Structures are given as C-alpha cells and as structure tokens.
Short mmCIF file of C-alpha atoms and ligand atoms in Angstrom, two decimals:
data_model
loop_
_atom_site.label_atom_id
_atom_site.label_comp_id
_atom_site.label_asym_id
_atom_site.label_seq_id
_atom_site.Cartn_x
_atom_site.Cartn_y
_atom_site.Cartn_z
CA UNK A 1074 263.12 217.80 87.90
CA UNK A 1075 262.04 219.55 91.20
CA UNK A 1076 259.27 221.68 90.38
CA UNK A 1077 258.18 224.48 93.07
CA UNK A 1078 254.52 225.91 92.48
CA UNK A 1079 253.93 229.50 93.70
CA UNK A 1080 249.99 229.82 94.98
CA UNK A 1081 246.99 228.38 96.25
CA UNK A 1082 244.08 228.10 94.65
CA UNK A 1083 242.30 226.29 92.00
CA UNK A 1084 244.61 227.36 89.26
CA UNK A 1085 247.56 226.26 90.97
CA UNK A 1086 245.81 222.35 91.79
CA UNK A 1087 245.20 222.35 87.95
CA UNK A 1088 248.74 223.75 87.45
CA UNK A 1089 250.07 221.13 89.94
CA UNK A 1090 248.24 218.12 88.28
CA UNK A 1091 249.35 218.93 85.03
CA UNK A 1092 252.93 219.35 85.70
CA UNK A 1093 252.64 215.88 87.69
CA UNK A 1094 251.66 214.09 84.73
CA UNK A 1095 255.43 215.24 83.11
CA UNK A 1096 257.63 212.35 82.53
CA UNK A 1097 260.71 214.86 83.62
CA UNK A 1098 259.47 215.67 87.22
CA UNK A 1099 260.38 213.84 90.45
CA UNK A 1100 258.23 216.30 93.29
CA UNK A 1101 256.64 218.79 93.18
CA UNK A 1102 256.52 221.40 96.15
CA UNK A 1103 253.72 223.87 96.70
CA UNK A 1104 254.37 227.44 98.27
CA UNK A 1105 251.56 227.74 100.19
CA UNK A 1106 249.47 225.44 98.21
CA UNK A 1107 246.16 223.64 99.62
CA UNK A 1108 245.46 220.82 101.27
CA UNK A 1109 243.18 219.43 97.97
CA UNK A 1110 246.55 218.88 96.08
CA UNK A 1111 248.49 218.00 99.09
CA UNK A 1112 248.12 214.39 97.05
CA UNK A 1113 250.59 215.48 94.23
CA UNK A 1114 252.93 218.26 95.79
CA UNK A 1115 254.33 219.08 98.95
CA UNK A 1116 252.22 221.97 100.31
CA UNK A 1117 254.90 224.33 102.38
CA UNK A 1118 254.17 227.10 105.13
CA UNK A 1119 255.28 229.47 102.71
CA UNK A 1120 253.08 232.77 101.08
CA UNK A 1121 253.78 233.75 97.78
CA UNK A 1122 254.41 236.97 99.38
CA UNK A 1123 257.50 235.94 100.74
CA UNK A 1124 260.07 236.60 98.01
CA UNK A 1125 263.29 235.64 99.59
CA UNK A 1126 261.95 232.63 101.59
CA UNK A 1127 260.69 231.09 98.38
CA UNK A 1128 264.02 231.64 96.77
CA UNK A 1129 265.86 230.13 100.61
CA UNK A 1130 263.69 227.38 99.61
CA UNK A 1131 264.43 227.03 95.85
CA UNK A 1132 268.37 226.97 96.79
CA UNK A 1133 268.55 225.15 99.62
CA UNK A 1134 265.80 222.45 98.07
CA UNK A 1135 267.43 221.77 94.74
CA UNK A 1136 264.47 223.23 92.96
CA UNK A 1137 265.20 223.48 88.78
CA UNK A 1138 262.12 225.73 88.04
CA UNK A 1139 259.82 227.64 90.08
CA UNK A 1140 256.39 228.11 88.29
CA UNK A 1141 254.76 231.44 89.31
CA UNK A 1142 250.38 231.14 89.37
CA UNK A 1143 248.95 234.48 90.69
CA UNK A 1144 249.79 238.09 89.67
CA UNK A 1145 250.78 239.92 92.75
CA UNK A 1146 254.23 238.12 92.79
CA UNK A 1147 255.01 238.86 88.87
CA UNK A 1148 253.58 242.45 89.09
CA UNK A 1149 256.07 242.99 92.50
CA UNK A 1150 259.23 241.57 90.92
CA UNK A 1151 259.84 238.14 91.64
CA UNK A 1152 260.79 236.90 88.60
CA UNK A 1153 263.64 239.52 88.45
CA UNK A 1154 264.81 238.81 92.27
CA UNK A 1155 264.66 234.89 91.46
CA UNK A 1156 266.78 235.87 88.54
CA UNK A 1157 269.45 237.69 90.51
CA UNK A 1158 270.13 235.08 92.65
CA UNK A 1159 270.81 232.76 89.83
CA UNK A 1160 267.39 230.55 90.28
CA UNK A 1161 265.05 229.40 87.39
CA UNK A 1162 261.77 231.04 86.94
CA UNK A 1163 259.02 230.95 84.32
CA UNK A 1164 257.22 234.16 84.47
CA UNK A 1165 257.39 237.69 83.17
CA UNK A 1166 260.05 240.23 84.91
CA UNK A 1167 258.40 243.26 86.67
CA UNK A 1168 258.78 245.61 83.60
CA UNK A 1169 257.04 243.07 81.46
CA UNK A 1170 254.13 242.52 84.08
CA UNK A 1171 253.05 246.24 84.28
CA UNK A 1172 250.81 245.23 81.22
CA UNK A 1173 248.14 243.29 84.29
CA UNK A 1174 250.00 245.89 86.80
CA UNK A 1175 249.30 248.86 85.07
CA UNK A 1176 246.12 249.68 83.19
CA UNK A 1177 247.63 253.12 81.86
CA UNK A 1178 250.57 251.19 80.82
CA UNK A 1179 248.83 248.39 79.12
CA UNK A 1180 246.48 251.09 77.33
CA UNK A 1181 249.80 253.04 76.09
CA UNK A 1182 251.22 249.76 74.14
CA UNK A 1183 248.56 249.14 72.60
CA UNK A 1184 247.59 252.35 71.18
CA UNK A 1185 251.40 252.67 70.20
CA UNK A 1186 251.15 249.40 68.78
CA UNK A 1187 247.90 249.30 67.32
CA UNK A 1188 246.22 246.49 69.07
CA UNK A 1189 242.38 247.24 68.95
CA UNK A 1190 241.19 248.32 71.80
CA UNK A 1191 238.19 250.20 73.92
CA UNK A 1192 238.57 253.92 73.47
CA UNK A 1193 240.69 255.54 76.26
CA UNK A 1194 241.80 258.55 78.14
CA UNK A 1195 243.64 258.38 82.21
CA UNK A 1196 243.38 260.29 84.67
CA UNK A 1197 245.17 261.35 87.51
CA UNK A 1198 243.38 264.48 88.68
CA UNK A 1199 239.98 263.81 90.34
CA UNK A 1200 238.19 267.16 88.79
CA UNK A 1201 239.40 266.80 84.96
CA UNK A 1202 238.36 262.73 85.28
CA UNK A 1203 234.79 264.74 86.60
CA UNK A 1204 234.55 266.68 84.17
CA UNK A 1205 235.70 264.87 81.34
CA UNK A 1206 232.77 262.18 82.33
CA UNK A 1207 230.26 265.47 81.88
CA UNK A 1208 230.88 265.11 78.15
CA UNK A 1209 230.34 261.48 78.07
CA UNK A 1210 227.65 259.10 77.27
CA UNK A 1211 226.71 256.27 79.63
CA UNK A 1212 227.43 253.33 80.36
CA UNK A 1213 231.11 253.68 80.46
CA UNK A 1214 233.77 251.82 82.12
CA UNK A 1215 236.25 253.26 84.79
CA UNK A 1216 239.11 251.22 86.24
CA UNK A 1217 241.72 251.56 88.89
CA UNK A 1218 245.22 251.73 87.06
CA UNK A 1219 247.00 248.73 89.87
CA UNK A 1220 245.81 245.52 90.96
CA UNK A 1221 242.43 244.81 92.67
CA UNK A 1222 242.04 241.76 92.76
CA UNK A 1223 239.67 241.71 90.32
CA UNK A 1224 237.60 244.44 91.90
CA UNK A 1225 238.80 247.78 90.35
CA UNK A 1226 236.20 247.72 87.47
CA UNK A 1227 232.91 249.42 87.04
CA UNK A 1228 230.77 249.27 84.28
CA UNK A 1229 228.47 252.14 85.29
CA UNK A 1230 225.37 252.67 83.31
CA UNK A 1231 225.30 256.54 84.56
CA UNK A 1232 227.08 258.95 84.82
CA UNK A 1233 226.35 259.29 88.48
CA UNK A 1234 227.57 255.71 88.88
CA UNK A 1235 230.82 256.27 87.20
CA UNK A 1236 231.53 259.57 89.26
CA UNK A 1237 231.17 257.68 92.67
CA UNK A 1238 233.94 255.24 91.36
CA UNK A 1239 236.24 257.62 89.77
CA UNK A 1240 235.25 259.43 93.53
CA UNK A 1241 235.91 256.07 95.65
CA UNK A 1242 239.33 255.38 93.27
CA UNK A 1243 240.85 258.94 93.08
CA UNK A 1244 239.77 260.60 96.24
CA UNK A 1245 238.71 257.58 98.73
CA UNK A 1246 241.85 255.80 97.87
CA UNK A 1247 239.49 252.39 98.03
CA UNK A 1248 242.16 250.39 96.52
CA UNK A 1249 245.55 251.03 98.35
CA UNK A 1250 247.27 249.05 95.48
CA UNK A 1251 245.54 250.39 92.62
CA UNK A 1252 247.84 253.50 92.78
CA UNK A 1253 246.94 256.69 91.16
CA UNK A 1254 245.52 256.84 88.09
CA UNK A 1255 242.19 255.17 86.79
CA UNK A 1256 241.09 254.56 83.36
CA UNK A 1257 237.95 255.83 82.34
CA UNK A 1258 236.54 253.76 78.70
CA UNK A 1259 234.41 253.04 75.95
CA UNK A 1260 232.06 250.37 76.90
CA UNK A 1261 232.34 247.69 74.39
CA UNK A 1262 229.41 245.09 73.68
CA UNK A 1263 229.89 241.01 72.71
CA UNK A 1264 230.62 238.12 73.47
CA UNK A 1265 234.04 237.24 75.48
CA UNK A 1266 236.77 235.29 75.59
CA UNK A 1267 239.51 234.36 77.11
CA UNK A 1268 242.56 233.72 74.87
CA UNK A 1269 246.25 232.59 76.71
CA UNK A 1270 249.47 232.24 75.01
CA UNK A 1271 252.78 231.20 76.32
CA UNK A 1272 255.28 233.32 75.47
CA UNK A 1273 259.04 233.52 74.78
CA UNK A 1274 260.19 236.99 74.54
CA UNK A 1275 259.74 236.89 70.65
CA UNK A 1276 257.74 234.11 69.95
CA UNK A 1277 254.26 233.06 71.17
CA UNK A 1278 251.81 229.45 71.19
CA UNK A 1279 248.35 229.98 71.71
CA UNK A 1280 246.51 228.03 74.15
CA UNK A 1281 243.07 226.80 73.02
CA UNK A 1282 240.19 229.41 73.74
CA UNK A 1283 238.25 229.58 76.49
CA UNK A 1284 235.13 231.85 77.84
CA UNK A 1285 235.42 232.67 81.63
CA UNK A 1286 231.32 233.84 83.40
CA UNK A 1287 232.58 236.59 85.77
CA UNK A 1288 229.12 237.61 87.32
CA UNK A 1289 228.10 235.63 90.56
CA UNK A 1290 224.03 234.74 89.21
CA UNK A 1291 223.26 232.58 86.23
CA UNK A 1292 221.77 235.30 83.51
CA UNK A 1293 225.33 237.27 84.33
CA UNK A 1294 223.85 239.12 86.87
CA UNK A 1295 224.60 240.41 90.36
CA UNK A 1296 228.53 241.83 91.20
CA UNK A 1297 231.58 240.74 89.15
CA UNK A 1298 233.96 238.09 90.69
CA UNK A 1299 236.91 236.00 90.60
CA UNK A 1300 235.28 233.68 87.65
CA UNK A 1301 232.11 231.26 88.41
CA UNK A 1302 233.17 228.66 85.31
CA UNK A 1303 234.78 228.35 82.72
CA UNK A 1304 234.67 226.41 79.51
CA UNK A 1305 236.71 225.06 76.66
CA UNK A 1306 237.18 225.20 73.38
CA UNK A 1307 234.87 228.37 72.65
CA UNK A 1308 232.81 227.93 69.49
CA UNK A 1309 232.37 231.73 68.82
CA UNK A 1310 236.32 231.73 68.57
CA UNK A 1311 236.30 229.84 65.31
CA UNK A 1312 239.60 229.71 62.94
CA UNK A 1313 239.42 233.39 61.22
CA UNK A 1314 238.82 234.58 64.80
CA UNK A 1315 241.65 233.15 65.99
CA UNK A 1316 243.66 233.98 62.92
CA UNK A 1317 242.51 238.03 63.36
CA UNK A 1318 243.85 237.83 67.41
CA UNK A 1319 247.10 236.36 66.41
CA UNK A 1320 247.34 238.84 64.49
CA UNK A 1321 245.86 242.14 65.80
CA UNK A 1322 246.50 241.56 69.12
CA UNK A 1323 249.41 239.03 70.13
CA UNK A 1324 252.14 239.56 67.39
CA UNK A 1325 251.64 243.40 67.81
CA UNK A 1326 252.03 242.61 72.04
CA UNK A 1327 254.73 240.62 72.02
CA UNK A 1328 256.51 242.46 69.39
CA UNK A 1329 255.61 246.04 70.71
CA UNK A 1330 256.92 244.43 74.51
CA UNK A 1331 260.43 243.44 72.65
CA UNK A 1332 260.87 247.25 71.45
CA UNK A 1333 260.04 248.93 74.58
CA UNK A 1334 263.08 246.65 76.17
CA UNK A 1335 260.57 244.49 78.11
CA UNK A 1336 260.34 241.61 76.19
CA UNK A 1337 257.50 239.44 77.51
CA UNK A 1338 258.25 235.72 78.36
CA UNK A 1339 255.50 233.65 80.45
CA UNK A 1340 251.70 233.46 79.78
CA UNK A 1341 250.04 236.10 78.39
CA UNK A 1342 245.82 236.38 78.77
CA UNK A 1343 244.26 238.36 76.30
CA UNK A 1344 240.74 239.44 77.92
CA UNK A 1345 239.03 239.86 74.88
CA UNK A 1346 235.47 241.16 73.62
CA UNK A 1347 234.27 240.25 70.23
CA UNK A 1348 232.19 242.86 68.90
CA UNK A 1349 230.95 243.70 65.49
CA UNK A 1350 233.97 245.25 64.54
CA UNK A 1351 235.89 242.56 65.28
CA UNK A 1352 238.12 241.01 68.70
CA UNK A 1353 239.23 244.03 71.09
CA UNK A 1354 241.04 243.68 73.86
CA UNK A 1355 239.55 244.62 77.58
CA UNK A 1356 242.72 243.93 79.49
CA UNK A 1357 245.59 241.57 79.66
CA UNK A 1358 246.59 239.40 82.51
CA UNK A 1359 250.30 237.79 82.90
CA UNK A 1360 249.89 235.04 84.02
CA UNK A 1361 246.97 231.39 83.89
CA UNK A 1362 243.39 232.67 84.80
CA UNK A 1363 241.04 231.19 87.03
CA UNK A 1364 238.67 229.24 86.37
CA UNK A 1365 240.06 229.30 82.52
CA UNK A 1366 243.33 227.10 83.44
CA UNK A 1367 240.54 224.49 85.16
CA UNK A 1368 239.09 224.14 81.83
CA UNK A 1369 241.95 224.49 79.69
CA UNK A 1370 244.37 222.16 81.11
CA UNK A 1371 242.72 219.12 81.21
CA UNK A 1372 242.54 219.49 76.98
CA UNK A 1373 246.05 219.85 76.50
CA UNK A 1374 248.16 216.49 76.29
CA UNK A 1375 251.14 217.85 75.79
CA UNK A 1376 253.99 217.64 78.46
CA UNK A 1377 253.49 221.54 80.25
CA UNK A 1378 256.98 221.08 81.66
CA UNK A 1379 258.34 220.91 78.24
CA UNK A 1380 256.09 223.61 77.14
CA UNK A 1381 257.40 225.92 80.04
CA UNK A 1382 261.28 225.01 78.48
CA UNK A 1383 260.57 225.92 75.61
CA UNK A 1384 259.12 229.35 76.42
CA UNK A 1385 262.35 230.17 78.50
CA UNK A 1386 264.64 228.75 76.32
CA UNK A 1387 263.12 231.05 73.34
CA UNK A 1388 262.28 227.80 71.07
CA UNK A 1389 258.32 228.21 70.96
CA UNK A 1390 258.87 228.90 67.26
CA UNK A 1391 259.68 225.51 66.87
CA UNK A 1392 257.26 223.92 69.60
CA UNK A 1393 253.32 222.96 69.05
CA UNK A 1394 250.76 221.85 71.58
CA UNK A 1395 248.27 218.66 71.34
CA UNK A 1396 245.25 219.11 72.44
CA UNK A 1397 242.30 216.48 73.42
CA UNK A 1398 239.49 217.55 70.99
CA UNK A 1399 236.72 216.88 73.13
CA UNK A 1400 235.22 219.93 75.51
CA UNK A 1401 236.15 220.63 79.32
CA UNK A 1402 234.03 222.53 81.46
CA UNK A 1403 234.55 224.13 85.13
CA UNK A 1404 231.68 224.91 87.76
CA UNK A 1405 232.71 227.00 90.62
CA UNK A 1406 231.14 225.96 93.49
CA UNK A 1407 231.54 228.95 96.26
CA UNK A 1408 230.26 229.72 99.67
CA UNK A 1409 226.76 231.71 99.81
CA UNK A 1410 227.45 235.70 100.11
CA UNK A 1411 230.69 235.04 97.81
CA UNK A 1412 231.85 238.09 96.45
CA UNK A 1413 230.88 239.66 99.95
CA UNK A 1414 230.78 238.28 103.39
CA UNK A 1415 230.44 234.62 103.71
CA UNK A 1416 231.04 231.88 106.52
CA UNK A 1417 233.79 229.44 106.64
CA UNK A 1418 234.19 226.21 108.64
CA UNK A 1419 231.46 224.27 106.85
CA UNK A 1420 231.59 220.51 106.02
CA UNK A 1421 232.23 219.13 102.90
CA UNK A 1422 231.04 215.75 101.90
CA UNK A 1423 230.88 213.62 98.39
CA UNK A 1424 234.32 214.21 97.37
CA UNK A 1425 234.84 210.52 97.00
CA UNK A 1426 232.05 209.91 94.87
CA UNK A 1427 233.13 212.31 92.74
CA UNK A 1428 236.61 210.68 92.36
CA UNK A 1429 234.93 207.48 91.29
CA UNK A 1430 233.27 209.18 88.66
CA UNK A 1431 234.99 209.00 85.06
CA UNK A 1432 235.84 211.74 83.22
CA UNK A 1433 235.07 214.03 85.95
CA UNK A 1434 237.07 215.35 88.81
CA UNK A 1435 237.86 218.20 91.78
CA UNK A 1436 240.14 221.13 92.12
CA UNK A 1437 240.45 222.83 95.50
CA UNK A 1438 240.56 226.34 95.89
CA UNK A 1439 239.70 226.86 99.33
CA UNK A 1440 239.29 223.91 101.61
CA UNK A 1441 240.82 222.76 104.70
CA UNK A 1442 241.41 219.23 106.63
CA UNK A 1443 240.00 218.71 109.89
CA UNK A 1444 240.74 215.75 111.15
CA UNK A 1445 239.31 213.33 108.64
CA UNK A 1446 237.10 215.90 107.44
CA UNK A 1447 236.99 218.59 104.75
CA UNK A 1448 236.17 222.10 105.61
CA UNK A 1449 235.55 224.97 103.20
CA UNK A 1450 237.51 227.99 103.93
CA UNK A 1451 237.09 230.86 101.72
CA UNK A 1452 234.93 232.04 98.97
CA UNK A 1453 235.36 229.96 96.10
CA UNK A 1454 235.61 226.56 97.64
CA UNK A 1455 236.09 224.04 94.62
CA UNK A 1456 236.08 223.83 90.94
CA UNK A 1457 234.35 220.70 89.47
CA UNK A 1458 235.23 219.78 86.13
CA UNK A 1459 233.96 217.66 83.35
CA UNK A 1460 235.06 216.34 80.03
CA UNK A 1461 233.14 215.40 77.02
CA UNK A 1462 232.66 214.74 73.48
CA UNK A 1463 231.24 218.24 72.73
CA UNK A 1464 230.30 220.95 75.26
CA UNK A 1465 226.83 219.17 76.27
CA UNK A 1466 228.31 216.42 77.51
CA UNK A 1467 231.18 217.85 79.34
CA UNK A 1468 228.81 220.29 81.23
CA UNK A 1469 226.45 217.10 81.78
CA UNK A 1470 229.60 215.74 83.91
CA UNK A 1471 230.71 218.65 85.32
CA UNK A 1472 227.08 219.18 86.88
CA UNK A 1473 226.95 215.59 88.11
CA UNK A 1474 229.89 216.43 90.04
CA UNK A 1475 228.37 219.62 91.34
CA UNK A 1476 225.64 217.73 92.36
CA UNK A 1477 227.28 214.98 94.38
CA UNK A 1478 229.18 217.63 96.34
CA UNK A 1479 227.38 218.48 99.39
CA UNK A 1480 227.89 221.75 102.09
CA UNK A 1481 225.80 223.98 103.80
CA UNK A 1482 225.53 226.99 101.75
CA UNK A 1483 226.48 225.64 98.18
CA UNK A 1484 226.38 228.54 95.55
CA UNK A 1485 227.27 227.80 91.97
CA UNK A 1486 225.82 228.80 88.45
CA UNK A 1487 223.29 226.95 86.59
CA UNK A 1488 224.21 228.20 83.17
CA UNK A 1489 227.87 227.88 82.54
CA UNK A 1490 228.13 227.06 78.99
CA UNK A 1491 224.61 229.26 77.81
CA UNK A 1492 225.93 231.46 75.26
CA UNK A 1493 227.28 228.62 73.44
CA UNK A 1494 224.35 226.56 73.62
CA UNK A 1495 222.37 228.89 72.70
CA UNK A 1496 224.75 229.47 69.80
CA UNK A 1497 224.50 226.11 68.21
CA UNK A 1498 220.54 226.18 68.55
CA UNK A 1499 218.08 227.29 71.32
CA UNK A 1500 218.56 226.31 75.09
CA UNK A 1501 217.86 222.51 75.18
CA UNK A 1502 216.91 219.71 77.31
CA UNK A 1503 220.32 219.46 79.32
CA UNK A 1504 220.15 223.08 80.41
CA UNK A 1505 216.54 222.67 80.99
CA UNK A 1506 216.96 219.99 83.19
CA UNK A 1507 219.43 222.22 85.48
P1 AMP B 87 238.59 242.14 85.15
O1 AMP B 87 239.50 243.30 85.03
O2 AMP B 87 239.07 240.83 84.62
O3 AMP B 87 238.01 242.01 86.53
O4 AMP B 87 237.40 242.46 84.13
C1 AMP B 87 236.26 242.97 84.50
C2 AMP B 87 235.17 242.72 83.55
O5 AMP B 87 234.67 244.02 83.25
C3 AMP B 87 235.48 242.13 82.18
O6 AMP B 87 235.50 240.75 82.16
C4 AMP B 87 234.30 242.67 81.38
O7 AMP B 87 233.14 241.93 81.66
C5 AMP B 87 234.11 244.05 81.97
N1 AMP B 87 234.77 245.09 81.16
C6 AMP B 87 236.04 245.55 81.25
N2 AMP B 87 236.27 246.51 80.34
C7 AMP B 87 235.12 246.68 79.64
C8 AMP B 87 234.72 247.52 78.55
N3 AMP B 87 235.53 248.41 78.00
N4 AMP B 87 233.47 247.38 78.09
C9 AMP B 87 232.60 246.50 78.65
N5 AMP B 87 232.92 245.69 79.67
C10 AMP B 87 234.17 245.76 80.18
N1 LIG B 88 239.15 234.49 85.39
C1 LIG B 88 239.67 235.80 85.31
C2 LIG B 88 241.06 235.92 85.75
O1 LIG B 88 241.74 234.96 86.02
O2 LIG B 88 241.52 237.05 85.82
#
C-alpha cells in the first residue's frame, strides 16, 4: 500500500514509524511532514491545510489510505471532502469531530448519554456567563467552545481570574476559532489519564493507557502546553478502571454518536480525571495525542495498518491488539520560553549517539536540516523515548537520551513519570538522581 500521512510533528514521526514497520506498505508520503522522518516517508511541500491539494496528491499518486494526525483538518471536514471524491481516509467526518470541535457539543452527548462528566452550563452572552460566575465557588474551569490549540482552558482559582477569561473569550474574541460560546465547569480533582480507542462507527479497541504532564515545570507548574511527556502503561488505570471507562464512557460515546446520525469512526481520546467518584471525562480529542502516541506506539506490536482496516471496514469487533508488556516513556525536549516566545535556529548535536543507543530513540517535532546540520525550529523540538522492563527503567533510557542531546536552550521536565513512582512507593534513587 501507499500510505499518505497528514502532519508534522512528533505524533506524526511516531505515526510514520509505526505504519513503516507494516508488512502491507510500499512508501509512505508525508504532507508536510519533517525533515526527522524524512528517513521513512517522503516529506511533501504540502500543509494539512490544503484540502484539495492533498486529495490532487492522493489521486494523482496512487495513494490507498490517507491517515489524518492533527485536529484542525478532521474538525474542518476533510474526511468528508476526501470521501466525496472517492479517496480512502481514516478519520472521523466533520459531524463526528465536533466532539474535539465543539465543547458545547461534546458536553450535550454526554449529558444525553450519561457519560460522567464535570458539571456544566454554556454560555453565549457575556453578562449571564458574569453573573452566573457571581454564584459560583472558585476554582472553576472556563473554556472556549472551538479549537485553541490547546490554549482555550483556564483553571482559575478566583473568580476574578475566571471573569477575565470568560472577558478575553466572549468579548476580546482572543481565540478567532474558538467561536462563540465558552464553557464554564466544575473543577474536578485526581489523577489523569489519557485513554485512546480506535473506533469503527459501532465498535471500539482500546489502546493501552497512558498519562500525558501538560504543565511546562516539573511539580506541574507554570502555563499549560502542548504535552511535556508522556508515559505508558499507567498503573493508576488498573483492570476495574479500565473496565468502568469502557463502560461509562466509550460504549455510551460511541453508541450515543451512532444515534445522533454521526457515527464515530477513527481514534477517539478520552481526557479523563479519576477522582473519588470514579473516571470523568474532561474533554475528548478525535484524533492520536501528543506526546501520548510517542509513548503508546512503540508498545503496540500489532500491524497499525491492519488496525486502521479494520476500524474502516467496521470489523474491530472481531480485531485485538498485542501489546509489548514492558513500559515506554516520552521526554519532550523544547526550546527555553516554550509555551511563549522562544528562539529558533539553534544547533542540535548528539542525535547519533542517541541512535546507537538500544532501546531508546528520537522523534522530531520541530527540527530543520541545514546543510549537514540539525536546527531546532519551533517550540517543542524532539521527543526522546525509552523502553523498559517497568516504568523505572524506561524513564532511565529515555533520560539518557535527553541527556546526550545537546542545544542551546534545552528545556525539558525532570519528573515525567512522578505520580507513578510515587504510587508504587516514595520517590527513589532514579528520580533522585535527575
Ligand atoms: P486541554 O483541553 O487538553 O488543553 O486540557 C486542558 C487541561 O485543563 C486538562 O488536561 C486538565 O489538566 C485541565 N482541565 C480541563 N477541565 C478541567 C476540569 N473540569 N477540572 C480540572 N481541570 C481541568
Ligand atoms: N497531549 C494532549 C493532546 O494531544 O491533546
């Protein structure tokens, strides 16, 4: 088969070097791609915001399936237009997608559906959001309905906090995308988790857990961003938890999408927080996450591309995944300032020493070739990843890898991994030694 790969960043190298490994694919083309996987796939000058050239490409190339990674294609329809013009697409349709497009919408299946959730009300009118926070305790949550890119979500520990967003959302318009409604919310406490699931319209196959660390400083603190690490499996998700989310959350989901008449088929990413009452969820995303796939990925031996088939031929009832019982974790390693300003341009070295490590290895995000060099080029610059038997061991990798990498301005997270260690019994002598 000729795959085509929609995206560019770490996700889609992880995406790209698992479909490689497929015994049914020939080449694999990247739309735009990066230059870290330009190895495995054929990187073209092509955005994923370019609908009808990808699908130009798809015909005139002799692609059989075009694999979709971010959300801003899937939430704009391109799984639909890809459709009309007769081309093979994994990936939910636009009406399916409003559940990461649309917070409102997501929030309305699952109350109609009973899938537990944070307690809710949306607003479109600036005063009654106002005024309805005056009755309120703090913190609460308020979120911009559309995509943010990851940015549309406060946690506000006042009230004053979470009137300047509702403010900066409704009246300042600070997210063009975000449309406009927001959601203002409960503020749930515990641990989370991420929890993916392909998904075949009526059917669904979990993905092992993982547990993504979305603040920028080890201890979670400073501002919220793309994902710093990620790790896999997730001991807190033991078998009654993931019994109780199969349950509460996806068959409700991908039952409730079937009766609204927007049957969901592609990968679904339950955002989940476990609190004392049990798994609820804090948003879903349509599509791999990142860092999570970097993590998750490299556990699952099974062939993706058949996988993917068996998701769009509606067959996941009869599929199953194999998975490599040993742990995977993922250190982002991102330019200093990332989430705000940063510089690009600088040198990377120690990328080959890296590659001669076992059980370790790189996935680009944002990285460029000059000359024989490689430059970073955007905020999160690489994902290192390690695999081991048990968590220890495959952060112990993962952080030799880190450490070999060398370029001026080198900001990653010390702690990926802490809750669970901590978990199984008291910080110990590997995280000490970080
Ligand atoms: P995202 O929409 O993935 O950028 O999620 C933002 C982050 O905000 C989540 O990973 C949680 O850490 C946090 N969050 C979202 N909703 C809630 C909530 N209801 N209670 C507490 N934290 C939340
Ligand atoms: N890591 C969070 C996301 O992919 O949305």
């Amino acid at each position: 088969m000729r795959i085509l790969v929609i995206g560019a960043a770490g996700r889609e190298h992880a995406l790209v070097w698992k479909l490689a490994q497929s015994r049914k694919v020939q080449k694999i083309f990247a739309a735009p791609g990066n230059a870290g996987m330009s190895d495995l796939a054929e990187c073209l000058p092509l955005g994923a915001d370019k609908p009808v050239e990808l699908a130009d490409f798809a015909e005139s190339g002799r692609i059989d399936l075009t694999v979709v990674g971010p959300e801003a294609p899937l939430v704009h329809g391109i799984v639909d237009y890809f459709r009309s013009r007769g081309l093979k697409i994994f990936g939910p349709t636009k009406a399916a997608a409003r559940l990461e497009g649309s917070k409102a919408f997501a929030k309305s299946v699952m109350e109609k559906y009973g899938v537990p959730t944070a307690a809710f009300q949306v607003f479109k009118d600036q005063e009654k959001a106002l005024e309805y926070l005056e009755g309120v305790k703090a913190p609460i949550v308020v979120k911009a309905d559309g995509l943010a890119g990851g940015k549309g979500v406060i946690v506000a520990q006042t009230k004053e906090e979470a009137a300047k967003a509702v403010n900066s959302i409704l009246k300042d318009k600070i997210f063009p995308e975000a449309g406009e409604q927001v959601v203002i919310e409960e503020c749930l406490t515990g641990e989370e988790a991420s929890i993916l699931a392909l998904v075949d319209g009526t059917h669904f196959l979990l993905l092992e857990p993982s547990q993504d660390h979305k603040r920028v400083f080890d201890g979670d603190q400073g501002p919220n961003t793309g994902g710093m690490g990620a790790y896999s499996p997730v001991p807190m998700v033991d078998a009654s938890t993931i019994a109780e989310i199969r349950r509460k959350i996806f068959e409700p989901v991908v039952r409730g999408m079937q009766q609204e008449g927007c049957p969901f088929q592609g990968i679904l990413y339950a955002g989940l927080m476990l609190t004392p009452q049990g798994p609820k969820v804090l948003e879903f995303n349509v599509r791999l996450g990142d860092p999570e796939a970097q993590a998750i990925l490299p556990r699952l031996k099974s062939d993706l591309v058949e996988l993917i088939l068996a998701a769009m031929d509606g067959r996941l009832d009869q599929a199953s995944a194999e998975w490599d019982s040993r742990s995977c974790a993922c250190v982002v390693l991102a330019s200093a300032g990332y989430p705000g300003k940063y510089d690009v341009g600088r040198v990377i070295t120690g990328l080959n020493q890296v590659s001669d490590l076992e059980d370790a290895w790189v996935f680009h995000a944002a990285t460029r070739r000059e000359g024989n060099r490689w430059v970073t080029s955007g905020g999160r610059i690489l994902n290192v990843v390690g695999v081991g038997a048990g968590l220890e061991a495959a952060l112990g990798k993962a952080y030799q890898a880190a450490d070999l990498v060398r370029f001026e301005g080198k900001h990653f997270r010390r702690d990926i991994g802490s809750h669970a260690l901590k978990q199984a019994g008291g910080v110990n002598e590997s995280m000490r030694k970080r």
